[in-house]
PDB file of C-alpha atoms and ligand atoms in Angstrom:
ATOM      1  CA  UNK A   1       0.000   0.000   0.000  1.00  0.00           C
ATOM      2  CA  UNK A   2       1.236   3.484  -0.818  1.00  0.00           C
ATOM      3  CA  UNK A   3       2.204   5.530   2.194  1.00  0.00           C
ATOM      4  CA  UNK A   4       0.632   8.927   2.640  1.00  0.00           C
ATOM      5  CA  UNK A   5      -0.233  11.548   5.186  1.00  0.00           C
ATOM      6  CA  UNK A   6       3.258  12.384   6.512  1.00  0.00           C
ATOM      7  CA  UNK A   7       4.910  15.719   7.274  1.00  0.00           C
ATOM      8  CA  UNK A   8       8.433  15.782   5.853  1.00  0.00           C
ATOM      9  CA  UNK A   9      11.381  17.669   7.302  1.00  0.00           C
ATOM     10  CA  UNK A  10      14.496  18.399   5.331  1.00  0.00           C
ATOM     11  CA  UNK A  11      17.909  19.792   6.260  1.00  0.00           C
ATOM     12  CA  UNK A  12      21.437  19.466   4.928  1.00  0.00           C
ATOM     13  CA  UNK A  13      22.301  17.630   8.136  1.00  0.00           C
ATOM     14  CA  UNK A  14      21.389  17.485  11.832  1.00  0.00           C
ATOM     15  CA  UNK A  15      20.354  21.112  12.250  1.00  0.00           C
ATOM     16  CA  UNK A  16      16.741  20.608  11.238  1.00  0.00           C
ATOM     17  CA  UNK A  17      16.286  18.343  14.255  1.00  0.00           C
ATOM     18  CA  UNK A  18      16.259  21.513  16.368  1.00  0.00           C
ATOM     19  CA  UNK A  19      13.109  22.540  14.509  1.00  0.00           C
ATOM     20  CA  UNK A  20      11.478  19.108  14.315  1.00  0.00           C
ATOM     21  CA  UNK A  21      11.905  18.710  18.079  1.00  0.00           C
ATOM     22  CA  UNK A  22       9.774  21.798  18.758  1.00  0.00           C
ATOM     23  CA  UNK A  23       7.192  20.801  16.134  1.00  0.00           C
ATOM     24  CA  UNK A  24       6.874  17.338  17.708  1.00  0.00           C
ATOM     25  CA  UNK A  25       6.369  19.007  21.102  1.00  0.00           C
ATOM     26  CA  UNK A  26       3.582  21.287  19.843  1.00  0.00           C
ATOM     27  CA  UNK A  27       1.963  18.888  17.356  1.00  0.00           C
ATOM     28  CA  UNK A  28       2.761  15.415  18.725  1.00  0.00           C
ATOM     29  CA  UNK A  29      -0.152  13.707  16.976  1.00  0.00           C
ATOM     30  CA  UNK A  30       1.231  13.775  13.431  1.00  0.00           C
ATOM     31  CA  UNK A  31       3.594  11.417  11.585  1.00  0.00           C
ATOM     32  CA  UNK A  32       6.990  12.858  10.685  1.00  0.00           C
ATOM     33  CA  UNK A  33       9.687  11.829   8.225  1.00  0.00           C
ATOM     34  CA  UNK A  34      13.049  13.592   8.580  1.00  0.00           C
ATOM     35  CA  UNK A  35      15.734  13.584   5.900  1.00  0.00           C
ATOM     36  CA  UNK A  36      19.244  14.918   6.485  1.00  0.00           C
ATOM     37  CA  UNK A  37      21.455  15.179   3.420  1.00  0.00           C
ATOM     38  CA  UNK A  38      24.556  14.716   5.562  1.00  0.00           C
ATOM     39  CA  UNK A  39      26.555  13.232   2.734  1.00  0.00           C
ATOM     40  CA  UNK A  40      26.450  16.519   0.831  1.00  0.00           C
ATOM     41  CA  UNK A  41      26.466  18.887   3.851  1.00  0.00           C
ATOM     42  CA  UNK A  42      27.293  21.650   4.455  1.00  0.00           C
ATOM     43  CA  UNK A  43      25.185  23.588   1.964  1.00  0.00           C
ATOM     44  CA  UNK A  44      26.301  27.033   3.148  1.00  0.00           C
ATOM     45  CA  UNK A  45      29.138  27.401   0.642  1.00  0.00           C
ATOM     46  CA  UNK A  46      27.424  25.690  -2.312  1.00  0.00           C
ATOM     47  CA  UNK A  47      26.146  27.472  -5.433  1.00  0.00           C
ATOM     48  CA  UNK A  48      22.498  28.381  -5.842  1.00  0.00           C
ATOM     49  CA  UNK A  49      22.108  25.687  -8.520  1.00  0.00           C
ATOM     50  CA  UNK A  50      23.622  22.985  -6.279  1.00  0.00           C
ATOM     51  CA  UNK A  51      21.454  23.903  -3.300  1.00  0.00           C
ATOM     52  CA  UNK A  52      18.381  23.972  -5.537  1.00  0.00           C
ATOM     53  CA  UNK A  53      19.128  20.577  -7.150  1.00  0.00           C
ATOM     54  CA  UNK A  54      19.916  18.807  -3.866  1.00  0.00           C
ATOM     55  CA  UNK A  55      16.910  20.328  -2.133  1.00  0.00           C
ATOM     56  CA  UNK A  56      14.435  19.512  -4.894  1.00  0.00           C
ATOM     57  CA  UNK A  57      15.785  15.970  -5.196  1.00  0.00           C
ATOM     58  CA  UNK A  58      15.322  15.487  -1.455  1.00  0.00           C
ATOM     59  CA  UNK A  59      11.802  16.930  -1.507  1.00  0.00           C
ATOM     60  CA  UNK A  60      10.779  14.597  -4.343  1.00  0.00           C
ATOM     61  CA  UNK A  61      12.115  11.689  -2.325  1.00  0.00           C
ATOM     62  CA  UNK A  62      10.038  12.775   0.667  1.00  0.00           C
ATOM     63  CA  UNK A  63       6.962  13.107  -1.573  1.00  0.00           C
ATOM     64  CA  UNK A  64       7.583   9.573  -2.900  1.00  0.00           C
ATOM     65  CA  UNK A  65       7.615   8.341   0.714  1.00  0.00           C
ATOM     66  CA  UNK A  66       4.177   9.766   1.438  1.00  0.00           C
ATOM     67  CA  UNK A  67       4.852  13.341   2.598  1.00  0.00           C
ATOM     68  CA  UNK A  68       2.005  15.747   1.835  1.00  0.00           C
ATOM     69  CA  UNK A  69       3.914  18.716   3.124  1.00  0.00           C
ATOM     70  CA  UNK A  70       7.666  19.312   3.477  1.00  0.00           C
ATOM     71  CA  UNK A  71       9.223  21.829   5.841  1.00  0.00           C
ATOM     72  CA  UNK A  72      12.624  23.045   4.698  1.00  0.00           C
ATOM     73  CA  UNK A  73      14.171  23.136   8.177  1.00  0.00           C
ATOM     74  CA  UNK A  74      17.244  24.685   6.596  1.00  0.00           C
ATOM     75  CA  UNK A  75      17.726  28.398   6.070  1.00  0.00           C
ATOM     76  CA  UNK A  76      20.164  27.940   3.223  1.00  0.00           C
ATOM     77  CA  UNK A  77      17.681  25.807   1.275  1.00  0.00           C
ATOM     78  CA  UNK A  78      14.831  28.179   2.210  1.00  0.00           C
ATOM     79  CA  UNK A  79      16.905  31.109   0.939  1.00  0.00           C
ATOM     80  CA  UNK A  80      18.327  29.603  -2.231  1.00  0.00           C
ATOM     81  CA  UNK A  81      15.791  27.051  -3.464  1.00  0.00           C
ATOM     82  CA  UNK A  82      12.333  27.554  -1.964  1.00  0.00           C
ATOM     83  CA  UNK A  83      10.991  30.267  -4.243  1.00  0.00           C
ATOM     84  CA  UNK A  84      11.927  28.411  -7.434  1.00  0.00           C
ATOM     85  CA  UNK A  85      10.396  25.212  -6.099  1.00  0.00           C
ATOM     86  CA  UNK A  86       7.171  26.916  -5.027  1.00  0.00           C
ATOM     87  CA  UNK A  87       6.798  28.880  -8.245  1.00  0.00           C
ATOM     88  CA  UNK A  88       7.823  26.217 -10.786  1.00  0.00           C
ATOM     89  CA  UNK A  89       8.311  22.677  -9.570  1.00  0.00           C
ATOM     90  CA  UNK A  90       5.228  22.407  -7.391  1.00  0.00           C
ATOM     91  CA  UNK A  91       3.010  23.058 -10.409  1.00  0.00           C
ATOM     92  CA  UNK A  92       3.460  19.350 -11.163  1.00  0.00           C
ATOM     93  CA  UNK A  93       2.397  18.494  -7.563  1.00  0.00           C
ATOM     94  CA  UNK A  94      -0.715  20.604  -6.987  1.00  0.00           C
ATOM     95  CA  UNK A  95      -1.712  18.756  -3.806  1.00  0.00           C
ATOM     96  CA  UNK A  96       1.685  19.067  -2.097  1.00  0.00           C
ATOM     97  CA  UNK A  97       3.152  21.993  -0.182  1.00  0.00           C
ATOM     98  CA  UNK A  98       6.707  23.058   0.716  1.00  0.00           C
ATOM     99  CA  UNK A  99       7.312  25.679   3.411  1.00  0.00           C
ATOM    100  CA  UNK A 100      10.493  27.355   4.650  1.00  0.00           C
ATOM    101  CA  UNK A 101      11.748  28.805   7.929  1.00  0.00           C
ATOM    102  CA  UNK A 102      12.677  32.356   6.948  1.00  0.00           C
ATOM    103  CA  UNK A 103       9.264  33.913   6.438  1.00  0.00           C
ATOM    104  CA  UNK A 104       7.754  32.717   9.755  1.00  0.00           C
ATOM    105  CA  UNK A 105      10.812  34.134  11.524  1.00  0.00           C
ATOM    106  CA  UNK A 106      10.573  37.501   9.763  1.00  0.00           C
ATOM    107  CA  UNK A 107       6.874  37.721  10.623  1.00  0.00           C
ATOM    108  CA  UNK A 108       7.490  37.756  14.387  1.00  0.00           C
ATOM    109  CA  UNK A 109      11.085  38.376  15.470  1.00  0.00           C
ATOM    110  CA  UNK A 110      10.987  42.135  14.797  1.00  0.00           C
ATOM    111  CA  UNK A 111       8.498  42.455  17.663  1.00  0.00           C
ATOM    112  CA  UNK A 112      11.067  41.046  20.118  1.00  0.00           C
ATOM    113  CA  UNK A 113      13.356  44.078  19.761  1.00  0.00           C
ATOM    114  CA  UNK A 114      13.042  47.203  21.927  1.00  0.00           C
ATOM    115  CA  UNK A 115      15.603  49.093  19.837  1.00  0.00           C
ATOM    116  CA  UNK A 116      14.175  47.949  16.487  1.00  0.00           C
ATOM    117  CA  UNK A 117      17.593  46.606  15.579  1.00  0.00           C
ATOM    118  CA  UNK A 118      18.523  42.988  15.266  1.00  0.00           C
ATOM    119  CA  UNK A 119      21.254  40.830  13.812  1.00  0.00           C
ATOM    120  CA  UNK A 120      20.568  37.738  11.718  1.00  0.00           C
ATOM    121  CA  UNK A 121      23.317  35.127  11.825  1.00  0.00           C
ATOM    122  CA  UNK A 122      23.492  32.553   9.054  1.00  0.00           C
ATOM    123  CA  UNK A 123      25.584  30.657   6.572  1.00  0.00           C
ATOM    124  CA  UNK A 124      27.278  32.662   3.843  1.00  0.00           C
ATOM    125  CA  UNK A 125      24.690  31.342   1.362  1.00  0.00           C
ATOM    126  CA  UNK A 126      21.765  32.564   3.469  1.00  0.00           C
ATOM    127  CA  UNK A 127      23.291  35.961   4.187  1.00  0.00           C
ATOM    128  CA  UNK A 128      24.435  36.694   0.621  1.00  0.00           C
ATOM    129  CA  UNK A 129      20.981  35.793  -0.735  1.00  0.00           C
ATOM    130  CA  UNK A 130      19.522  38.764   1.226  1.00  0.00           C
ATOM    131  CA  UNK A 131      16.324  36.756   1.705  1.00  0.00           C
ATOM    132  CA  UNK A 132      16.107  37.877   5.335  1.00  0.00           C
ATOM    133  CA  UNK A 133      16.343  41.531   4.326  1.00  0.00           C
ATOM    134  CA  UNK A 134      13.513  41.054   1.816  1.00  0.00           C
ATOM    135  CA  UNK A 135      11.283  39.147   4.230  1.00  0.00           C
ATOM    136  CA  UNK A 136      11.816  41.581   7.133  1.00  0.00           C
ATOM    137  CA  UNK A 137      11.168  44.426   4.748  1.00  0.00           C
ATOM    138  CA  UNK A 138       7.825  42.830   3.822  1.00  0.00           C
ATOM    139  CA  UNK A 139       6.696  41.796   7.287  1.00  0.00           C
ATOM    140  CA  UNK A 140       8.457  44.158   9.701  1.00  0.00           C
ATOM    141  CA  UNK A 141       9.586  47.275   7.809  1.00  0.00           C
ATOM    142  CA  UNK A 142      10.317  49.213  11.026  1.00  0.00           C
ATOM    143  CA  UNK A 143      13.085  46.779  11.969  1.00  0.00           C
ATOM    144  CA  UNK A 144      16.690  47.553  11.061  1.00  0.00           C
ATOM    145  CA  UNK A 145      18.210  44.219  10.112  1.00  0.00           C
ATOM    146  CA  UNK A 146      21.957  43.617  10.204  1.00  0.00           C
ATOM    147  CA  UNK A 147      23.309  40.401   8.718  1.00  0.00           C
ATOM    148  CA  UNK A 148      26.425  38.491   9.743  1.00  0.00           C
ATOM    149  CA  UNK A 149      27.716  35.296   8.114  1.00  0.00           C
ATOM    150  CA  UNK A 150      29.318  32.631  10.307  1.00  0.00           C
ATOM    151  CA  UNK A 151      30.779  30.249   7.685  1.00  0.00           C
ATOM    152  CA  UNK A 152      32.831  28.272  10.184  1.00  0.00           C
ATOM    153  CA  UNK A 153      29.965  27.429  12.564  1.00  0.00           C
ATOM    154  CA  UNK A 154      28.208  24.605  10.662  1.00  0.00           C
ATOM    155  CA  UNK A 155      31.493  22.757  10.001  1.00  0.00           C
ATOM    156  CA  UNK A 156      32.421  23.225  13.687  1.00  0.00           C
ATOM    157  CA  UNK A 157      29.056  21.831  14.834  1.00  0.00           C
ATOM    158  CA  UNK A 158      28.818  18.983  12.290  1.00  0.00           C
ATOM    159  CA  UNK A 159      32.294  17.806  13.319  1.00  0.00           C
ATOM    160  CA  UNK A 160      31.492  18.075  17.045  1.00  0.00           C
ATOM    161  CA  UNK A 161      34.266  20.662  17.587  1.00  0.00           C
ATOM    162  CA  UNK A 162      31.867  23.024  19.386  1.00  0.00           C
ATOM    163  CA  UNK A 163      32.579  20.938  22.463  1.00  0.00           C
ATOM    164  CA  UNK A 164      36.287  21.874  22.299  1.00  0.00           C
ATOM    165  CA  UNK A 165      38.064  25.025  23.457  1.00  0.00           C
ATOM    166  CA  UNK A 166      39.413  25.581  19.976  1.00  0.00           C
ATOM    167  CA  UNK A 167      35.913  25.459  18.419  1.00  0.00           C
ATOM    168  CA  UNK A 168      34.438  27.729  21.085  1.00  0.00           C
ATOM    169  CA  UNK A 169      37.238  30.274  20.614  1.00  0.00           C
ATOM    170  CA  UNK A 170      36.377  30.572  16.916  1.00  0.00           C
ATOM    171  CA  UNK A 171      32.730  31.135  17.794  1.00  0.00           C
ATOM    172  CA  UNK A 172      33.716  33.735  20.423  1.00  0.00           C
ATOM    173  CA  UNK A 173      35.690  35.678  17.793  1.00  0.00           C
ATOM    174  CA  UNK A 174      32.532  36.088  15.725  1.00  0.00           C
ATOM    175  CA  UNK A 175      30.451  37.039  18.772  1.00  0.00           C
ATOM    176  CA  UNK A 176      33.016  39.694  19.800  1.00  0.00           C
ATOM    177  CA  UNK A 177      32.879  41.147  16.287  1.00  0.00           C
ATOM    178  CA  UNK A 178      29.067  41.202  16.282  1.00  0.00           C
ATOM    179  CA  UNK A 179      28.827  43.080  19.603  1.00  0.00           C
ATOM    180  CA  UNK A 180      31.300  45.648  18.353  1.00  0.00           C
ATOM    181  CA  UNK A 181      29.694  46.114  14.943  1.00  0.00           C
ATOM    182  CA  UNK A 182      26.074  46.396  16.104  1.00  0.00           C
ATOM    183  CA  UNK A 183      25.952  47.890  19.611  1.00  0.00           C
ATOM    184  CA  UNK A 184      22.285  48.937  19.249  1.00  0.00           C
ATOM    185  CA  UNK A 185      21.007  45.467  18.405  1.00  0.00           C
ATOM    186  CA  UNK A 186      19.173  43.744  21.274  1.00  0.00           C
ATOM    187  CA  UNK A 187      18.066  40.602  19.405  1.00  0.00           C
ATOM    188  CA  UNK A 188      20.188  38.010  17.650  1.00  0.00           C
ATOM    189  CA  UNK A 189      18.267  35.651  15.395  1.00  0.00           C
ATOM    190  CA  UNK A 190      19.924  32.294  14.818  1.00  0.00           C
ATOM    191  CA  UNK A 191      19.163  32.081  11.096  1.00  0.00           C
ATOM    192  CA  UNK A 192      20.632  28.631  10.668  1.00  0.00           C
ATOM    193  CA  UNK A 193      19.022  25.576  12.178  1.00  0.00           C
ATOM    194  CA  UNK A 194      22.377  24.227  13.357  1.00  0.00           C
ATOM    195  CA  UNK A 195      23.041  27.210  15.632  1.00  0.00           C
ATOM    196  CA  UNK A 196      20.506  26.406  18.404  1.00  0.00           C
ATOM    197  CA  UNK A 197      22.829  23.526  19.253  1.00  0.00           C
ATOM    198  CA  UNK A 198      25.193  26.187  20.691  1.00  0.00           C
ATOM    199  CA  UNK A 199      22.469  28.607  21.802  1.00  0.00           C
ATOM    200  CA  UNK A 200      23.186  28.262  25.543  1.00  0.00           C
ATOM    201  CA  UNK A 201      26.839  29.061  24.984  1.00  0.00           C
ATOM    202  CA  UNK A 202      25.995  32.088  22.799  1.00  0.00           C
ATOM    203  CA  UNK A 203      23.403  33.434  25.261  1.00  0.00           C
ATOM    204  CA  UNK A 204      25.775  33.073  28.211  1.00  0.00           C
ATOM    205  CA  UNK A 205      28.673  34.717  26.383  1.00  0.00           C
ATOM    206  CA  UNK A 206      26.729  37.745  25.108  1.00  0.00           C
ATOM    207  CA  UNK A 207      25.650  40.672  27.323  1.00  0.00           C
ATOM    208  CA  UNK A 208      22.347  39.846  29.039  1.00  0.00           C
ATOM    209  CA  UNK A 209      20.489  42.703  27.282  1.00  0.00           C
ATOM    210  CA  UNK A 210      20.759  40.704  24.044  1.00  0.00           C
ATOM    211  CA  UNK A 211      18.054  38.104  23.445  1.00  0.00           C
ATOM    212  CA  UNK A 212      19.171  35.117  21.398  1.00  0.00           C
ATOM    213  CA  UNK A 213      16.301  33.666  19.359  1.00  0.00           C
ATOM    214  CA  UNK A 214      16.099  30.302  17.614  1.00  0.00           C
ATOM    215  CA  UNK A 215      13.482  29.267  15.086  1.00  0.00           C
ATOM    216  CA  UNK A 216      12.092  25.966  16.374  1.00  0.00           C
ATOM    217  CA  UNK A 217       9.183  27.311  18.433  1.00  0.00           C
ATOM    218  CA  UNK A 218       8.436  29.998  15.860  1.00  0.00           C
ATOM    219  CA  UNK A 219       8.195  27.460  13.027  1.00  0.00           C
ATOM    220  CA  UNK A 220       6.100  25.124  15.174  1.00  0.00           C
ATOM    221  CA  UNK A 221       3.560  27.865  15.978  1.00  0.00           C
ATOM    222  CA  UNK A 222       3.487  28.959  12.362  1.00  0.00           C
ATOM    223  CA  UNK A 223       2.894  25.396  11.133  1.00  0.00           C
ATOM    224  CA  UNK A 224       0.039  24.946  13.583  1.00  0.00           C
ATOM    225  CA  UNK A 225      -1.556  28.125  12.316  1.00  0.00           C
ATOM    226  CA  UNK A 226      -0.965  27.117   8.680  1.00  0.00           C
ATOM    227  CA  UNK A 227      -2.682  23.760   9.169  1.00  0.00           C
ATOM    228  CA  UNK A 228      -5.618  25.429  10.887  1.00  0.00           C
ATOM    229  CA  UNK A 229      -5.991  27.684   7.867  1.00  0.00           C
ATOM    230  CA  UNK A 230      -5.580  24.820   5.347  1.00  0.00           C
ATOM    231  CA  UNK A 231      -8.153  22.299   6.418  1.00  0.00           C
ATOM    232  CA  UNK A 232      -7.921  20.264   3.169  1.00  0.00           C
ATOM    233  CA  UNK A 233      -4.243  19.602   3.920  1.00  0.00           C
ATOM    234  CA  UNK A 234      -4.691  18.975   7.618  1.00  0.00           C
ATOM    235  CA  UNK A 235      -7.362  16.367   6.807  1.00  0.00           C
ATOM    236  CA  UNK A 236      -4.873  14.439   4.676  1.00  0.00           C
ATOM    237  CA  UNK A 237      -2.353  14.099   7.527  1.00  0.00           C
ATOM    238  CA  UNK A 238      -2.281  10.819   9.421  1.00  0.00           C
ATOM    239  CA  UNK A 239      -2.105  10.882  13.215  1.00  0.00           C
ATOM    240  CA  UNK A 240      -0.150   7.998  14.764  1.00  0.00           C
ATOM    241  CA  UNK A 241       2.411  10.154  16.588  1.00  0.00           C
ATOM    242  CA  UNK A 242       5.300   8.504  14.759  1.00  0.00           C
ATOM    243  CA  UNK A 243       8.694   9.793  13.598  1.00  0.00           C
ATOM    244  CA  UNK A 244      11.164   8.261  11.197  1.00  0.00           C
ATOM    245  CA  UNK A 245      14.659   9.506  10.377  1.00  0.00           C
ATOM    246  CA  UNK A 246      16.672   9.151   7.175  1.00  0.00           C
ATOM    247  CA  UNK A 247      20.146  10.277   6.199  1.00  0.00           C
ATOM    248  CA  UNK A 248      22.245  10.178   3.060  1.00  0.00           C
ATOM    249  CA  UNK A 249      25.282   9.969   5.358  1.00  0.00           C
ATOM    250  CA  UNK A 250      26.344   7.521   8.026  1.00  0.00           C
ATOM    251  CA  UNK A 251      23.357   6.443  10.196  1.00  0.00           C
ATOM    252  CA  UNK A 252      25.536   5.591  13.218  1.00  0.00           C
ATOM    253  CA  UNK A 253      27.088   9.092  13.150  1.00  0.00           C
ATOM    254  CA  UNK A 254      23.637  10.615  12.828  1.00  0.00           C
ATOM    255  CA  UNK A 255      22.320   8.615  15.793  1.00  0.00           C
ATOM    256  CA  UNK A 256      25.304   9.628  17.914  1.00  0.00           C
ATOM    257  CA  UNK A 257      24.985  13.315  17.031  1.00  0.00           C
ATOM    258  CA  UNK A 258      21.245  13.266  17.724  1.00  0.00           C
ATOM    259  CA  UNK A 259      21.936  11.723  21.119  1.00  0.00           C
ATOM    260  CA  UNK A 260      24.866  13.964  22.065  1.00  0.00           C
ATOM    261  CA  UNK A 261      23.420  17.163  20.713  1.00  0.00           C
ATOM    262  CA  UNK A 262      19.701  16.879  21.246  1.00  0.00           C
ATOM    263  CA  UNK A 263      19.341  14.062  23.759  1.00  0.00           C
ATOM    264  CA  UNK A 264      17.283  12.173  21.164  1.00  0.00           C
ATOM    265  CA  UNK A 265      17.461   8.372  21.069  1.00  0.00           C
ATOM    266  CA  UNK A 266      16.538   7.635  17.482  1.00  0.00           C
ATOM    267  CA  UNK A 267      16.988   4.932  14.850  1.00  0.00           C
ATOM    268  CA  UNK A 268      18.240   6.238  11.529  1.00  0.00           C
ATOM    269  CA  UNK A 269      18.135   4.625   8.096  1.00  0.00           C
ATOM    270  CA  UNK A 270      20.464   5.364   5.249  1.00  0.00           C
ATOM    271  CA  UNK A 271      19.110   6.233   1.816  1.00  0.00           C
ATOM    272  CA  UNK A 272      20.791   6.965  -1.504  1.00  0.00           C
ATOM    273  CA  UNK A 273      19.844  10.012  -3.552  1.00  0.00           C
TER     274      UNK A 273
HETATM  275  N1  DGL B   1      20.957  23.990   8.859  1.00  0.00           N
HETATM  276  C1  DGL B   1      21.343  24.659   7.644  1.00  0.00           C
HETATM  277  C2  DGL B   1      20.794  26.078   7.633  1.00  0.00           C
HETATM  278  O1  DGL B   1      19.882  26.356   8.342  1.00  0.00           O
HETATM  279  C3  DGL B   1      22.811  24.532   7.523  1.00  0.00           C
HETATM  280  C4  DGL B   1      23.321  24.902   6.198  1.00  0.00           C
HETATM  281  C5  DGL B   1      24.584  24.210   5.812  1.00  0.00           C
HETATM  282  O2  DGL B   1      24.531  23.011   5.551  1.00  0.00           O
HETATM  283  O3  DGL B   1      25.599  24.905   5.691  1.00  0.00           O
HETATM  284  O4  DGL B   1      21.214  26.957   6.927  1.00  0.00           O
END
């Protein structure tokens, strides 16, 4: 029998788990299928065409496995591939939906700032795309948005070096630069789904007047609202409270990272794309 009724989650690697975890907490009834393209991660330094091709290939795989809706739990993919997929590729899949993480963030995070100034941190791909500037401009025009790329952070996190002094020192260098460059900013948005893994460290290191914001809860609330507004889609979703995890990389590494990083005990299957 063909599978159907799942909500898919996609990221270049482990980062999207930080979003899925919050979605599972808010909407535990649904059935989730997570795919991490760890074999080809990181995406942050890849060309637009590469990010688009890998993302669309992964989405089609998730569709073939019964996903009705796919959340791109990856800012780089949301920034560099989502629009093209929504405007062109989904025409061939009129009953499927693909949503990103940038727009829901831009809809709300401006309201967290007292000074109307915030800094978005992301991969070089996300920052250079200027997608955050466009989305904040649309949804929160009063907010002054500074952008800062942290190209070393995803490699540090994916390799587990964020637990070492050397890795933390590299992260501190960026944080020192950010405080100096944008003294008026009182909100830092972690615009990469890997960064919440080091959120406690970042929040403790920065002055307490700065609020560090991750996207998991924001995306979860936005998805709940979206499903309430799209009854036809919600009705297609099955509700057995299940989750399944796939990777293009090494499943044992994925399981270990999920356990170490997110305290998740999960079974992971390898797939080929
Ligand atoms: N989690 C992805 C993001 O949110 C990481 C991108 C990468 O693989 O460099 O941007």
